[in-house]
Structures are given as structure tokens and as C-alpha cells.
Coordinates of C-alpha atoms and ligand atoms in Angstrom, one line a residue:
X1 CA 258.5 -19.2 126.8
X2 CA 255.6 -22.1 126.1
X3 CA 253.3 -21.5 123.8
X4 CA 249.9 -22.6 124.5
X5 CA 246.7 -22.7 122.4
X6 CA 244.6 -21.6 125.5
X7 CA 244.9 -20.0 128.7
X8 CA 242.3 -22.5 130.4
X9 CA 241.0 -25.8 128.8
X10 CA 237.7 -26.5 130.4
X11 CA 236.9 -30.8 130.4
X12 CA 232.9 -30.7 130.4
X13 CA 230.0 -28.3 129.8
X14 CA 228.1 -28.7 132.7
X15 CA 227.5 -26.0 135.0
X16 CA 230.7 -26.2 136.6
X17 CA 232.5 -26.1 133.5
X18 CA 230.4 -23.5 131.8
X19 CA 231.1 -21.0 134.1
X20 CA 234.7 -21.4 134.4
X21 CA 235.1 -20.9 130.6
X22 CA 232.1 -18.1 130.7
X23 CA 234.1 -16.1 134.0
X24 CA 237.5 -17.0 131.8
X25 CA 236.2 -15.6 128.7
X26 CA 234.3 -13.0 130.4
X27 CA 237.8 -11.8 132.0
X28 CA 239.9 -12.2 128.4
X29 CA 241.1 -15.2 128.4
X30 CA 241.4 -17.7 125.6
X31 CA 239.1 -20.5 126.9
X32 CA 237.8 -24.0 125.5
X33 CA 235.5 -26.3 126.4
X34 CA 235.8 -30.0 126.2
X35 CA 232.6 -32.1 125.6
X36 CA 232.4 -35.6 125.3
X37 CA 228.3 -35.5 124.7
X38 CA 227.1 -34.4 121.4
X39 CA 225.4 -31.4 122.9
X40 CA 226.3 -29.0 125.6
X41 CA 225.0 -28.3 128.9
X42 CA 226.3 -31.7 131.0
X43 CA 225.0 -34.4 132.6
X44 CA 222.7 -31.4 134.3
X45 CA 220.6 -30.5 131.6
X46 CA 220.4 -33.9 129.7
X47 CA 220.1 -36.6 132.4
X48 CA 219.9 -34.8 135.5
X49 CA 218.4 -31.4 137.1
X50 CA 216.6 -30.6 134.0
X51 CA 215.1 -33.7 132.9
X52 CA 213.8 -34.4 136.7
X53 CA 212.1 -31.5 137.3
X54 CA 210.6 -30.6 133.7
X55 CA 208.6 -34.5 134.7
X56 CA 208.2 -33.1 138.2
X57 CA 206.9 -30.0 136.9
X58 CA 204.3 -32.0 134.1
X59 CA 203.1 -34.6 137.1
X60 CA 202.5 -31.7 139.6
X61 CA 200.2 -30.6 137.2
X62 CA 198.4 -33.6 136.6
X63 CA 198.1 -33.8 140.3
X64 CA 196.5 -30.5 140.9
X65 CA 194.2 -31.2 138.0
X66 CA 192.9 -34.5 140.0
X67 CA 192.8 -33.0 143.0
X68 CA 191.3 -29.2 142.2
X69 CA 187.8 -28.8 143.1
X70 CA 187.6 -27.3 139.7
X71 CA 188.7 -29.6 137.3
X72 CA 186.9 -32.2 139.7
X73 CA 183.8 -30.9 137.8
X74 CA 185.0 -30.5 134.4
X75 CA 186.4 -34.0 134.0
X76 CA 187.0 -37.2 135.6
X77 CA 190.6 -37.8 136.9
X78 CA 193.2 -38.8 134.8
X79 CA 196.4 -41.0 134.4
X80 CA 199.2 -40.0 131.7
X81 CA 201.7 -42.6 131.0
X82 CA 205.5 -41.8 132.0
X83 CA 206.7 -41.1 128.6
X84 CA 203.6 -38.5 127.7
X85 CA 205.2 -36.7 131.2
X86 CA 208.4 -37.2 130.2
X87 CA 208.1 -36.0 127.0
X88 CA 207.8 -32.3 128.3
X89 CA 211.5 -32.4 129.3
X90 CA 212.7 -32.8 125.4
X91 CA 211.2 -29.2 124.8
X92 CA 213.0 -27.6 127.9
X93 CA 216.2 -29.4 127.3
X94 CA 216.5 -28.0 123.4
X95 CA 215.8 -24.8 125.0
X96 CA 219.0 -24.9 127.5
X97 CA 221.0 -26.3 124.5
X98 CA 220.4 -23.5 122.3
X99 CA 220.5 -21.2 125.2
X100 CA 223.8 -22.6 126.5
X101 CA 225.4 -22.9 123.3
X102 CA 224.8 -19.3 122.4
X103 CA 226.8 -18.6 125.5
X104 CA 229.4 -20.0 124.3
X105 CA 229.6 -18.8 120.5
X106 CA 228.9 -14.9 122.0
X107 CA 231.8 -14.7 124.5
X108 CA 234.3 -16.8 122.1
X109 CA 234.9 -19.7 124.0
X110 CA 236.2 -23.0 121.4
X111 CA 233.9 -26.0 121.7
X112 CA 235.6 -29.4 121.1
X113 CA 233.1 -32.2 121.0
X114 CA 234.8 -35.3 122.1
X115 CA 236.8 -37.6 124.7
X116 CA 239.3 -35.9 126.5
X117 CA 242.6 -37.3 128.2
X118 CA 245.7 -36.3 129.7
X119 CA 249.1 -36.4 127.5
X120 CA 251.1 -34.3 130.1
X121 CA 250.6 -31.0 132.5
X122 CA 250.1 -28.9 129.2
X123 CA 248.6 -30.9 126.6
X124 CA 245.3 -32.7 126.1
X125 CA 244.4 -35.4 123.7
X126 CA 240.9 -35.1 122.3
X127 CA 238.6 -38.2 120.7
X128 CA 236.0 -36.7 118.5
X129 CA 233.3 -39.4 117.4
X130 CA 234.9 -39.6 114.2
X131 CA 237.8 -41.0 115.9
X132 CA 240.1 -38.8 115.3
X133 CA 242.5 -37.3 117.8
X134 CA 243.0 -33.8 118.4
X135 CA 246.3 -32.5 120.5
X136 CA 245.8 -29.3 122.8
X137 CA 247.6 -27.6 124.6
X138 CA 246.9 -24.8 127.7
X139 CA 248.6 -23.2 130.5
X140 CA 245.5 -24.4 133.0
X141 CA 242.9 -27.0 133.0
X142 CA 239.8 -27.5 134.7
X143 CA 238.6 -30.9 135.3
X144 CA 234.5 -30.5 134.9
X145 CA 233.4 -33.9 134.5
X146 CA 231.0 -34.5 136.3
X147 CA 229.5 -37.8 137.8
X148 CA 227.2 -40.9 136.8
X149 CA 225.3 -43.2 139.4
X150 CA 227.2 -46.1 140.8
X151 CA 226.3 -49.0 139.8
X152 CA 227.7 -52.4 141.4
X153 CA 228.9 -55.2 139.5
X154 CA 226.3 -58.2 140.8
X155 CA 223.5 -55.7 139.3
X156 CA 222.6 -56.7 135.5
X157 CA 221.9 -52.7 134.3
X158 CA 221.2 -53.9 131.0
X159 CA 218.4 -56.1 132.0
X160 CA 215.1 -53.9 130.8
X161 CA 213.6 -53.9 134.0
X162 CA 216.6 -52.5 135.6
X163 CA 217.5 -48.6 135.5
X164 CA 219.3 -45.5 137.3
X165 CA 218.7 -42.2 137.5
X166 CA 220.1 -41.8 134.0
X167 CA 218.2 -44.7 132.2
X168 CA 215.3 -44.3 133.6
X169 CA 214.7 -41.1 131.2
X170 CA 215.0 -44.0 128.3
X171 CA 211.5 -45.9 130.3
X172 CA 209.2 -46.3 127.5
X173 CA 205.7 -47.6 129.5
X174 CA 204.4 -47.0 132.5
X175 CA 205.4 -50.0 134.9
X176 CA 202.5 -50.7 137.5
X177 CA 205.2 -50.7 140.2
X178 CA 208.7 -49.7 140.6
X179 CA 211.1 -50.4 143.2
X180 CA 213.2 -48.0 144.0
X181 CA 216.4 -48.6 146.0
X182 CA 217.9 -45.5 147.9
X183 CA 216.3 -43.2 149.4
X184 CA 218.7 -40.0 149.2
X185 CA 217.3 -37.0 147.3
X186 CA 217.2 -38.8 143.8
X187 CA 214.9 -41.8 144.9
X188 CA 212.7 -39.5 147.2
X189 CA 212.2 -37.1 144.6
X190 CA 211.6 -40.4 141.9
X191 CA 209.4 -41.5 144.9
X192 CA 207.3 -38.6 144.3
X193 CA 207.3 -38.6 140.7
X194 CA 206.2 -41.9 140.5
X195 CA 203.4 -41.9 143.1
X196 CA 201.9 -38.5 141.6
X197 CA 201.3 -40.2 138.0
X198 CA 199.5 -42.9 140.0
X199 CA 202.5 -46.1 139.7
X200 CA 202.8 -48.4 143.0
X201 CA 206.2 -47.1 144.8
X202 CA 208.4 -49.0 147.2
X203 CA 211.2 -46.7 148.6
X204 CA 214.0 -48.7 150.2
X205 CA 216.2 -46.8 152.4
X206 CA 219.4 -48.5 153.9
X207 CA 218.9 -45.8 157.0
X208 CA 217.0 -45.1 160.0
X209 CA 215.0 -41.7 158.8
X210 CA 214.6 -40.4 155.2
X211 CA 217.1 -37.9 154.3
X212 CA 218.8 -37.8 158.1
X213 CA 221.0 -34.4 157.3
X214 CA 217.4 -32.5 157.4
X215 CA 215.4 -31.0 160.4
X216 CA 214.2 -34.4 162.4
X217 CA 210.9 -32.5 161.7
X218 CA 210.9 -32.1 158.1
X219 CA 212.4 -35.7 157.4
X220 CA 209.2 -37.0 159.4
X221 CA 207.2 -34.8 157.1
X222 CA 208.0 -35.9 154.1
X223 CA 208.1 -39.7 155.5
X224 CA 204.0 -38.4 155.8
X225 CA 203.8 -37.0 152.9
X226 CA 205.4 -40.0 150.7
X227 CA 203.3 -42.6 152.7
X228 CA 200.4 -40.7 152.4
X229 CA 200.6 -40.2 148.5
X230 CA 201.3 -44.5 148.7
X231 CA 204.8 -45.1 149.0
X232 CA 205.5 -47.6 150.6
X233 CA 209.0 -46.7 152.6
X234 CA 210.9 -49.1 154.3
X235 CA 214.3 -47.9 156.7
X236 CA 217.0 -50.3 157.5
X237 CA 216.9 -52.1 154.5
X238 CA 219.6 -53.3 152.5
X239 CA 219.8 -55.5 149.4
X240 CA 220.9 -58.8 148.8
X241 CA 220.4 -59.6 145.7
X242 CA 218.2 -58.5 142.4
X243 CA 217.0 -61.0 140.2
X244 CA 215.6 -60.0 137.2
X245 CA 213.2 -62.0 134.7
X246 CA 211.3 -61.5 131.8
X247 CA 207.8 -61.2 134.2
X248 CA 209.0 -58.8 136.8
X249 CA 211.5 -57.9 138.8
X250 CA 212.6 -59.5 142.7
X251 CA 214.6 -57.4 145.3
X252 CA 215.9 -59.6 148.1
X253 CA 216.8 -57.7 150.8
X254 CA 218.9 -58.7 154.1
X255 CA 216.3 -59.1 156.7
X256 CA 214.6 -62.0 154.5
X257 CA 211.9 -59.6 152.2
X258 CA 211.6 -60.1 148.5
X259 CA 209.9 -56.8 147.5
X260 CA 208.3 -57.8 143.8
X261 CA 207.8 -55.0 140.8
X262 CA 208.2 -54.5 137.3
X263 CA 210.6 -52.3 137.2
X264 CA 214.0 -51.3 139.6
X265 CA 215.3 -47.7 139.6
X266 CA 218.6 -48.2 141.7
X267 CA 219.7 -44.9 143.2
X268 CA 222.5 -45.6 145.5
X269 CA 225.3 -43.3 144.9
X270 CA 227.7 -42.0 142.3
X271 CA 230.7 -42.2 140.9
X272 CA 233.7 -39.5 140.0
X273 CA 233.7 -39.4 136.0
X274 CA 237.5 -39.4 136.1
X275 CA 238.4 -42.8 134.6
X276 CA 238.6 -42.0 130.9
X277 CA 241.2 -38.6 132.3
X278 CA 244.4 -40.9 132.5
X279 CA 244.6 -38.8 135.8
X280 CA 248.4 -40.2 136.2
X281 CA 250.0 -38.3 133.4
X282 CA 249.1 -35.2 135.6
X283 CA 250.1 -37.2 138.5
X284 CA 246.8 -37.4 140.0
X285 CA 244.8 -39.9 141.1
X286 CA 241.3 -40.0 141.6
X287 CA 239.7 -41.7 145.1
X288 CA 237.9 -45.4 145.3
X289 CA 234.8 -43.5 144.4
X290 CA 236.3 -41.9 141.2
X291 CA 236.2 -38.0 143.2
X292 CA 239.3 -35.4 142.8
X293 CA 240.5 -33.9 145.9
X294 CA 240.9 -29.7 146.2
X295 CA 242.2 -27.3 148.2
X296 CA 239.9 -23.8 149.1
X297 CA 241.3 -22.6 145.7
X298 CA 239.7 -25.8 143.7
X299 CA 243.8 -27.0 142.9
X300 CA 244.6 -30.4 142.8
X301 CA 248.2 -31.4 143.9
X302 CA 248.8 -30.3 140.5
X303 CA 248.9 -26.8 140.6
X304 CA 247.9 -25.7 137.2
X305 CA 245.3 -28.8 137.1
X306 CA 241.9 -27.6 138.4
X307 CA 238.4 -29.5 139.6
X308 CA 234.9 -28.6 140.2
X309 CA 231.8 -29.9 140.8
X310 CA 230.3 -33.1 141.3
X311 CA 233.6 -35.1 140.4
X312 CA 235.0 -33.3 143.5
X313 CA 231.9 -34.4 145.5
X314 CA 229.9 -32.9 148.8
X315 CA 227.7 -30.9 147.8
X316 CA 227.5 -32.7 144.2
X317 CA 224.5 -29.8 143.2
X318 CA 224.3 -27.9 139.9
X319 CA 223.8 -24.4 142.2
X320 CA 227.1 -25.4 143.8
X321 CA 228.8 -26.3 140.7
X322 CA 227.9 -22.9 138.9
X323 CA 229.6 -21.1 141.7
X324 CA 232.5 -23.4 141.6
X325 CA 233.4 -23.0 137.8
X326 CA 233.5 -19.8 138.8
X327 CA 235.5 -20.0 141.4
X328 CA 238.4 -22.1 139.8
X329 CA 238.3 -19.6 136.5
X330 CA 239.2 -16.4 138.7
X331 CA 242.0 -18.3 140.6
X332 CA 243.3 -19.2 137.5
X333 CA 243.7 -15.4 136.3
X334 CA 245.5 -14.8 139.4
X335 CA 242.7 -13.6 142.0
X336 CA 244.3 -15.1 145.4
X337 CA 240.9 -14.5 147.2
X338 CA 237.8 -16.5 145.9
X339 CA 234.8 -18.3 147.6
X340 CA 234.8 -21.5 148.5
X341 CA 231.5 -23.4 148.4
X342 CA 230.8 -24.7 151.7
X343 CA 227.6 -23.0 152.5
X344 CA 224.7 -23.6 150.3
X345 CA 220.9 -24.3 150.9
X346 CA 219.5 -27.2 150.6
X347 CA 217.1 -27.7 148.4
X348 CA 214.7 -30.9 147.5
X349 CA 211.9 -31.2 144.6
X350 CA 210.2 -34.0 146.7
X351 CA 206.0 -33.4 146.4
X352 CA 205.8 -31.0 148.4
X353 CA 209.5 -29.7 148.1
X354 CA 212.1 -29.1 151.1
X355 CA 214.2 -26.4 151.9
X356 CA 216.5 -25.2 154.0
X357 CA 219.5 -23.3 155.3
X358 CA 221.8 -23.1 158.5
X359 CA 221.5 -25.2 161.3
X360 CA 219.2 -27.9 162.3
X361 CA 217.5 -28.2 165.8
X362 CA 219.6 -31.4 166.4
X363 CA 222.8 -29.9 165.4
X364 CA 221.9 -27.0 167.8
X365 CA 221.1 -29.2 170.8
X366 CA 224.1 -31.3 170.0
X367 CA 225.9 -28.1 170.4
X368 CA 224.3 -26.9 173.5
X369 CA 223.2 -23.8 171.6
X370 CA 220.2 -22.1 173.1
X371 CA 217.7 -22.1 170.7
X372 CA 213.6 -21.1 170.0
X373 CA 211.7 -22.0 167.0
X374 CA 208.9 -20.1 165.4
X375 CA 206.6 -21.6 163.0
X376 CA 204.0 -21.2 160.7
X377 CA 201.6 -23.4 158.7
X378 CA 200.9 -22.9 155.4
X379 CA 197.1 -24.0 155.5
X380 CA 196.8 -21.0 157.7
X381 CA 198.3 -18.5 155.1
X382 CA 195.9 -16.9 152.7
X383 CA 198.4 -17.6 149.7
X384 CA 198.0 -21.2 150.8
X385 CA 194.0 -21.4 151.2
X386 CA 193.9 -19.8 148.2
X387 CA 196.1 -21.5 145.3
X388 CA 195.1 -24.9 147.5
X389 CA 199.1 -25.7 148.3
X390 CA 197.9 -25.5 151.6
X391 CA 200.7 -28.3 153.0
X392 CA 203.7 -27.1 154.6
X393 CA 205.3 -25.4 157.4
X394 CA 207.9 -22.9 157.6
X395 CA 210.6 -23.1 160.5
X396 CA 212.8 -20.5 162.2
X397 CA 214.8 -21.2 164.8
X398 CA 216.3 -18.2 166.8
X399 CA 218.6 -17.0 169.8
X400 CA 216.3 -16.2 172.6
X401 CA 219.1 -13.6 173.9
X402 CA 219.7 -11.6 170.7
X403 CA 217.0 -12.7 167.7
X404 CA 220.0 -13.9 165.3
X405 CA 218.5 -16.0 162.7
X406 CA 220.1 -20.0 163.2
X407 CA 218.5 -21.8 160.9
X408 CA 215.6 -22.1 158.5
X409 CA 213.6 -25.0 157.2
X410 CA 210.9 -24.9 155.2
X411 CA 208.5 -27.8 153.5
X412 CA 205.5 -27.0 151.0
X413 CA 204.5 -25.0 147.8
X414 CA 207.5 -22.7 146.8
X415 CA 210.0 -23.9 149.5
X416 CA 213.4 -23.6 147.3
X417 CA 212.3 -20.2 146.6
X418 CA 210.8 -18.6 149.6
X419 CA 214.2 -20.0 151.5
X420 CA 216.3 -17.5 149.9
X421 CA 214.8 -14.9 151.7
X422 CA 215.4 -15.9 154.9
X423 CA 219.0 -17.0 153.6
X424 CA 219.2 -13.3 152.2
X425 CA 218.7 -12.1 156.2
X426 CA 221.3 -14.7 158.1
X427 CA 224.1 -13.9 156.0
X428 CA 224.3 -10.4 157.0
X429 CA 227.1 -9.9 159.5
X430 CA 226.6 -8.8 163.3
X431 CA 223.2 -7.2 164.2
X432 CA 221.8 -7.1 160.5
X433 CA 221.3 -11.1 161.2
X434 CA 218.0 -10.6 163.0
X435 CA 214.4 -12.0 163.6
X436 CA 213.3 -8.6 164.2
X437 CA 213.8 -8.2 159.9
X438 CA 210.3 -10.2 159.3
X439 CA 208.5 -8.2 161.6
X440 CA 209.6 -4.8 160.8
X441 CA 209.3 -5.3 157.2
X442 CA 206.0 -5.4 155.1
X443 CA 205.5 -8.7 152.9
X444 CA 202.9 -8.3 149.9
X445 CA 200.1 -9.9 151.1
X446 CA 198.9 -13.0 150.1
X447 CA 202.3 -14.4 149.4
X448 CA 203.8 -17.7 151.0
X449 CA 206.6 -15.3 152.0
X450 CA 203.9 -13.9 154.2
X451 CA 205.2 -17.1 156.4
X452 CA 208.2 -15.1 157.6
X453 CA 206.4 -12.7 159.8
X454 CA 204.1 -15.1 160.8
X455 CA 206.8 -17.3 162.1
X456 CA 208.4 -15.1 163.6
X457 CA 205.6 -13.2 165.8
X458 CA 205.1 -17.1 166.3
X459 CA 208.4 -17.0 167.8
X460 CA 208.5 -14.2 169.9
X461 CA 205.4 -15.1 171.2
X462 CA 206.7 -18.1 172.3
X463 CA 209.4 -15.9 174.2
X464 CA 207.2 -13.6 175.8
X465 CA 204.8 -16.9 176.8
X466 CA 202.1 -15.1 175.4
Ligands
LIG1 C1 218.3 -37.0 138.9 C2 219.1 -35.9 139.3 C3 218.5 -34.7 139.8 C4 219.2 -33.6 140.2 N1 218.6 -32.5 140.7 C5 219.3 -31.4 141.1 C6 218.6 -30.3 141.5 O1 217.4 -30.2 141.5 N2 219.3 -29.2 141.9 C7 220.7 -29.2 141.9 O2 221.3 -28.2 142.2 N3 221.4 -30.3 141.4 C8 220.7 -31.4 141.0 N4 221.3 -32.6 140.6 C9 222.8 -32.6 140.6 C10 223.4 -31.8 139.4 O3 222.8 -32.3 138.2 C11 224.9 -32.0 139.3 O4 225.4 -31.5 140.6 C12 225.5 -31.2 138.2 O5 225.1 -31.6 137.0 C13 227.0 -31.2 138.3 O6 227.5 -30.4 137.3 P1 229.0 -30.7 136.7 O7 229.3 -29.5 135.9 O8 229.9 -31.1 137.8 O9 228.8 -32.0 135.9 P2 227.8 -32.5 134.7 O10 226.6 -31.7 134.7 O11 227.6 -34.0 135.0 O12 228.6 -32.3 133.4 C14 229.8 -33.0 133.2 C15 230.1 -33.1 131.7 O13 231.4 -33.6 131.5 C16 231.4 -34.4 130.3 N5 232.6 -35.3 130.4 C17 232.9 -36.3 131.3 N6 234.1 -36.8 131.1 C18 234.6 -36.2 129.9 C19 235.8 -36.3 129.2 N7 236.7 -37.2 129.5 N8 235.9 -35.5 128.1 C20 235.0 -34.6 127.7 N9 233.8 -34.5 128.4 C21 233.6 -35.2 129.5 C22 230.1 -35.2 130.5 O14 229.7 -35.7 129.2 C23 229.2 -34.1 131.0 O15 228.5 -33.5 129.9 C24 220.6 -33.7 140.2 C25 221.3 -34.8 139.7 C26 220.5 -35.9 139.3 C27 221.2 -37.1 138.8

């Protein structure tokens, strides 16, 4: 009989990893958690999700002070410089630290803060800071490590003008004009960030559309939006070469441009944090862009050897990730049935944000599925006139023949939340999945949910011709 110190040894204490040990812990087990960081909470809450939106948060407010009608009379409009916004992030991330790491002290769960590696199936070597090496051993491990941007070898990221989505939280001015290179969610929503505290944006996007896995419609929208805010955005652009200098910063791209600015945030992909694992002494191995591969039960090819999260890749999102951990944790305690993550909403803190869930109109035509759409504008919602987040549109598309709910996009004030509801509708089974829901149902009034009904009488309208 082997004798192990725990039952499951989480590596990372980001959301994935959290709530394995939490739904491990929560279920009696004897769970630890693994952290390389000196703090808890993962690349989410130090240099991701948290950080981002905390700025988004501080520069949608300075934008609504510059453009109220209001404050218009009160006060001139004003600039802030990037660390001043920034700085509102240190508050909220102290706050999920000592909120995380209460989670952990109240439900038992052993923290050990250092590097950890692979010895064999059972046993783990940990690196504390101190440099001394810690042996331990468990019946189950879940790999929880996360990822960190990519970042190719002919780009100097130690040059000052040159940052990713993690360095850039380290900016300490505010450059006149950044570059930003990719335009996947991370640059889109930097796009935004950027242009709202006033810098000079150029978003280079290596594709034909921004963001191509959304509605057609809602990609075009944002393209708008970003323009009209003053990015610049340029498709079917791919970079040559950077060359970086003590005055600025040059980005040659393919098709002949050099874009000039003062600062580069490169936000092309990411990478698998698996590298410091030695993955072979559990006879794994990770693929060329560092991700772990899983079955519907979050296994590896080795059984007892677990992975969640962004290091095993699509969707790569924190909401994901929670409901991963948690996932791989009841598998572990022997529940043969869990859920595996393949349906989740999409959502987007671009200014205005995007949301959305189910199919797309393309998808649908691609699929010859009948389909109508409903829509409605959020100018023409009272919520909207009132709080003066009058942008935006909500989108439900429909079977003409029996009112089941397809798909729903949504772009404007409150999008990632006002989703949900419609989310909550499509995922009832059989007749329960209905557009008939939002017009039977009474919505406080004025609330952007309000959009629903108008939608869908918007919809059926549109059936009826009238
Ligand atoms: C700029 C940005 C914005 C984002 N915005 C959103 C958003 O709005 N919504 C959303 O849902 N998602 C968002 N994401 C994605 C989200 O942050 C990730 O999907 C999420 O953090 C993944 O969680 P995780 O638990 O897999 O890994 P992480 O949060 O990255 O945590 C992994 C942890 O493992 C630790 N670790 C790594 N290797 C070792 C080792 N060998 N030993 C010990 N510890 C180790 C790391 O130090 C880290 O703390 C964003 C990401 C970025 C970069």
C-alpha cells in the first residue's frame, strides 16, 4: 500500500487550479497547491483578467467623464497618464489575494510556494525561492499552469520600448503611440484601452476581419467602433521585422509599411507553461506550442496525471478554467460523469464589450439551417437613452418553424452580462428553448435586458411581415 502525503497535488493557483483543490478539499480530500509566484491567484489575477479590466474599468470612466454632458460643464476634459489608470488594478488585485488565500487557509488546502517538477508518477520536487527543494508525494496531480504570451526569438522583449500583454502592466509613461501587433481579444481590448486614455493606436491584424470567430456583424462593429475612437486597424498584415531604438520604435511589415511608435505591445499568441514540468518523467510530452493534450475527463495519457486550463488550450478563459478545475478534481474522487467544457459564451471587454453565445449567422448559412434574426438597438432602449451607453445592438437569431433560440450576439453597455440571460433560455432542453420566453415574460423596465423582448417582437415581426 503507497503512502502518499496528498490525495491530489494541484501545480498553480489560478482559477483552474483553485478550484480543483477547493472541489477536492470541499469533498475531503487532502489537497495542495503548488505556486511558483509569491502570491496566489495565477497569471489571472496578477497579469491577466484582473489587471486588464480593473484599467478598462478606470479608462471607461474617464471616458464617460469626457463625454457626459454633465461633467462637460463642470470641468474641461481630461487625460490621466497609464500608470495613474493602472494604478487602480494594485487595490483590486490585493483584494483577490487576500480573498483567494483565505480560500485556501478555511478549507485546509497546503500552499507550497515554489517551482514545481516531476521526479516520477507519485512524487513532485518543489523549488522554493530559498532554493531549497522540497519532495512530495500524491496519488493524483493536476497540472494548472497556465500560459504566458509567445514571444519569438528575432523580437528583443527586453528592449524598453518592447512589451506583451504581461509587461505592459510594468509601462511606466504614457507613450504617444503604441503599436500593437495582433489583433485577437488581447490587442482589441488593449486597442481600446489605449485609444480611451487618448494614446495614438495602430492595431495590426495578420487576418481579413477582426476577431473572425464572431457574428460577421459584430466583428464589423467593433472594426467601427475601434476606428471611430482612432485606431488605426490594418488586416492582412504581417510583420517582418521590429527594430527598436533609443527614439522610437519601427514595425516593418510584409507588404513594404514601416508603422513608427514609441512603444510595441506584441500580442500574438501564447505558449503552454509546461517547460519547467520535466513532463517526460510522467511520460508526457507537451505539443510545439507548450499545450497538454486531454481526454473528456481532463486525463493525460497518464492516468493519474491531470490538466486544466489554458496550458490545455481552446478556450484558454478564466470562466472556462474555473469549471475545469473543477471538473478534473471530481474525476479524481471517482465521479465517472463530469462536464466537459466545450460550450461557453464568449465574452470581450473591447469599448463597448461583445458577447455572445451559440451559433453565428455564417455558421448557420454554412449549415443550411433556416434561420431569422431579431434585433434591437440599444439607442432605442430607455436604459440606453438614459445612462447614455446608448451603442449597441442585441441579436437573436431564431427557427422560423419552431422559435428555438440559435444563437445570441450582443455588442454595447453590459453585453457579458445581459448574455447570460439569453444563455439561461437556449440551454433548456426541447420546447423550454423558445423565443416565445422574452415575450411572455416581464423585464423591469428600464433595463438593457429590456432588449430581449424587443428583439424578439422584432423577430416575429419580421415572420409575420408586419
Ligand atoms: C490580458 C489578458 C486578459 C484576459 N482577460 C480575460 C477575461 O476577461 N475573461 C476570461 O475569462 N479570461 C481572460 N483571460 C484569460 C485568463 O486569464 C486565463 O484563461 C486564466 O488565467 C487561465 O487560468 P489558469 O488557471 O489556467 O492559469 P493561470 O491563471 O495562468 O495560473 C497558472 C499559475 O501556475 C503557476 N505555475 C506555472 N508553472 C508552475 C510550476 N512549474 N510550479 C508552480 N507553479 C507554476 C503560475 O505561476 C501561475 O500562477 C485574459 C488573459 C490575458 C493575458
Amino acid at each position: 500500500m503507497q503512502t502518499y502525503d496528498y490525495d491530489v497535488m494541484v501545480i498553480g493557483s489560478g482559477p483552474s487550479g483553485e478550484s480543483a483543490a477547493l472541489n477536492a478539499a470541499k469533498h475531503n480530500k487532502r489537497a495542495a497547491v503548488i505556486e511558483e509566484r509569491p502570491m496566489v491567484g495565477g497569471g489571472c489575477t496578477h497579469r491577466g483578467t484582473i489587471p486588464s479590466k480593473a484599467l478598462r474599468h478606470a479608462v471607461k470612466q474617464l471616458m464617460r467623464f469626457n463625454t457626459g454632458r454633465l461633467f462637460r460643464e463642470i470641468g474641461h476634459s481630461r487625460q490621466i497618464p497609464y500608470p495613474t489608470a493602472l494604478s487602480v488594478a494594485t487595490g483590486v488585485i490585493e483584494k483577490q489575494v487576500e480573498m483567494r488565500s483565505k480560500f485556501y487557509a478555511r478549507n485546509g488546502i497546503e500552499l507550497h510556494m515554489g517551482q514545481a517538477s516531476f521526479v516520477d508518477d507519485h512524487t513532485l520536487a518543489v523549488r522554493g525561492a530559498d532554493g531549497v527543494t522540497e519532495m512530495l508525494r500524491a496519488r493524483d496531480f493536476v497540472i494548472a499552469t497556465g500560459s504566458r504570451p509567445y514571444r519569438p526569438e528575432d523580437i528583443n522583449f527586453t528592449h524598453p520600448r518592447v512589451y506583451d500583454s504581461d509587461t505592459i502592466l510594468d509601462l511606466k509613461h504614457t507613450p504617444r503611440k503604441i503599436l500593437i501587433y495582433g489583433a485577437g481579444v488581447i490587442g482589441c481590448e488593449y486597442a481600446s484601452i489605449f485609444s480611451g486614455l487618448g494614446i495614438k493606436v495602430e492595431l495590426i491584424n495578420s487576418f481579413d476581419y477582426l476577431l473572425a470567430f464572431l457574428d460577421d456583424e459584430i466583428s464589423v462593429a467593433l472594426n467601427y467602433h475601434l476606428r471611430d475612437m482612432g485606431v488605426m486597424v490594418r488586416h492582412r498584415e504581417e510583420y517582418e521585422r521590429v527594430e527598436a531604438t533609443e527614439s522610437g520604435i519601427s514595425l516593418h511589415l510584409k507588404s513594404g509599411k514601416k508603422l513608427r511608435g514609441d512603444a510595441l505591445l506584441w500580442c500574438n499568441g501564447r505558449t503552454g507553461n509546461t517547460d519547467t514540468l520535466n513532463l517526460p518523467a510522467v511520460g508526457l510530452e507537451a505539443d510545439q506550442r507548450g499545450q497538454l493534450r486531454v481526454n473528456r475527463q481532463y486525463q493525460t495519457e497518464t492516468p493519474n496525471v491531470y490538466a486544466v486550463g489554458d496550458v490545455i488550450g481552446w478556450p484558454s478563459l478564466a470562466s472556462a478554467a474555473y469549471d475545469q478545475g473543477r471538473s478534473a478534481a471530481a474525476v479524481s474522487r471517482g465521479k465517472e460523469t463530469v462536464r466537459y467544457v466545450d460550450d461557453v459564451p464568449t465574452g470581450i471587454y473591447t469599448i463597448p464589450e461583445i458577447s455572445s453565445v451559440g451559433k453565428t449567422e455564417k455558421e448557420l448559412t454554412e449549415a443550411c439551417v433556416p434561420f431569422e434574426v431579431g434585433r434591437a438597438f440599444f439607442k432605442d432602449t430607455a436604459r440606453g437613452q438614459i445612462s447614455g451607453e446608448d451603442v449597441g445592438m442585441l441579436k437573436i437569431l431564431f427557427c422560423p418553424d419552431t422559435l428555438k433560440l440559435l444563437g445570441i450576439h450582443c455588442f454595447g453597455a453590459e453585453a457579458t452580462e445581459i448574455i447570460h440571460i439569453g444563455q439561461a433560455i437556449m440551454k433548456h432542453e426541447g420546447a423550454g428553448n423558445t423565443l416565445r420566453y422574452f415575450i411572455t415574460t416581464t423585464f423591469n423596465y428600464p433595463t438593457m435586458a429590456e432588449a430581449y423582448r424587443i428583439a424578439a417582437l422584432n423577430g416575429l415581426n419580421r415572420l409575420t411581415g408586419s
